[in-house]
Amino acid sequence: MKVGFISLGCPKNLVDSEVMMGLLEKANYTFTTNKEEAEVLIVNTCSFIDAAKQESIDTILEMAEHKKQGTCKRLIVTGCLVERYRKELAAELPEIDALLGTNEVEKIVDAVAGRKRRSLPVLNVTIDEASVATSERSSAYLYTDATPRKLTTASFTAYIKISEGCDHPCTFCIIPKLRGSFRSRRPESIIREAERLAEQGVKEIVLVAQDSTYYGEDLGLRDGLAHLLRSIVKVDGIEWIRFLYSYPSRLSDKVLDVIAEESKVCKYVDIPLQHASSRMLKAMKRPGNRRYVEQLVERIRRRVPGITLRTTFIVGFPGETEEDFEELMDFCRQAKFERLGAFVYSDEEGTDAYEFEDKVPTRTALSRQKRLMQLQSQISRRLNKRLVGKTFRALFEGCSKETELLWQARLESQAPEIDGYVLINDAAYTPMPGSFVNVEITQAYDYDLVGRIV
């Protein structure tokens, strides 16, 4: 049977998809990127914010139409949306044959095969025997290096999920209820996975977690992330290592020292700060205040000269005043982040903030998002212009996603998928995708750069 797989959401969700595909491949299923050919369609969903939920629902409905037309025999929905709205999906969309939550990844083969099991209540909704679902969240799941996995990223880049779940009490976030409490993978399992990926030709490892800086604490490890990074550095074949999703109060000097000292560890930190107003940080249950985040940025840059900082902020959080927003704008003018994303607050059922009063009108929040991103585009362009005329080591990726007339590469300061690219319009030779090249920057835009291979 041919399986079509649609993976939505973040890199952490993508790893879940790759594990499910690996399990299916081991069971001798084949895959197709043409949904018209697929006999089974699987949608791995995200439900972090309204936009993600809507994308997931739209995709499910689109795939359900294919099933109605007879091209697809089974439709399976997995992931965060199932964990959150299993009852509603089962009741409203009878086209769905199986629902698997975030901790039911290993049941994907049974779900695709349609193996019969006893009827199971699905949050007061009974499904037939041909479906695979459970009445409540299963025990916490963590994949290991022994778990089959089929990479869907470029052959030279791979994500490794080092932990699952989250223990932080952020008032805007539903993730702990969808993914459960924080739990780390064993370090030896992560190292073995990195070694296997290197043997497959992977050059860049990206470590992901809900909070990468908390890694190992539940296992009794001190400075777990720092030790893990130093271990992966020793893996032959891996050239770049980066980690995403740092928590502000847990980014230790030990981790910063590893970034500064180890050439394989990218001088790049992704640290979502969410706001700079002390009042807003308190309402969000985020650590510190305005002075704290200022000192944090200063410490990172002092400890690791030349580091690239990526952060994200939420605008329009309940109770955010114009003064709060202006304080955020002032902080960003001062900090001059190399990478910044701004998100409009999404009012999510099940979070503490959902019960807060004094909601900010959507129009006001969208206006604030636009103003913040306009400021960031100016800052980013100025910082990028400083790179013109300089030569950097870059990971060559091949044809540009923008046009076949250009190539693209990424600098150490550009994480896959979330940051810009170096667009190549001239080259002294034709490199192989996945190789490292020297690129001279010739032009700079708000987020992308233009260069030539020298």
Tab-separated table of C-alpha atoms in Angstrom, residues 43 87 99 124 129 150 205 224 279 285 329 337 345 392 399 424 433 448:
chain	number	residue	atom	x	y	z
A	43	VAL	CA	-2.099	13.984	8.665
A	87	LYS	CA	-13.855	13.657	20.981
A	99	LEU	CA	-6.982	8.917	15.757
A	124	ASN	CA	-17.469	9.174	25.708
A	129	GLU	CA	-13.466	-2.178	15.889
A	150	LYS	CA	12.842	7.950	7.783
A	205	ILE	CA	22.463	18.241	13.613
A	224	GLY	CA	23.197	18.074	30.764
A	279	ARG	CA	4.270	43.576	33.972
A	285	LYS	CA	4.610	33.632	34.185
A	329	MET	CA	9.847	48.270	21.061
A	337	PHE	CA	18.473	41.070	17.621
A	345	TYR	CA	-1.459	36.345	21.099
A	392	PHE	CA	31.965	33.107	5.350
A	399	CYS	CA	18.795	25.031	-6.082
A	424	ILE	CA	24.111	32.331	-4.867
A	433	PRO	CA	24.630	19.836	-2.092
A	448	ASP	CA	18.245	37.194	2.873
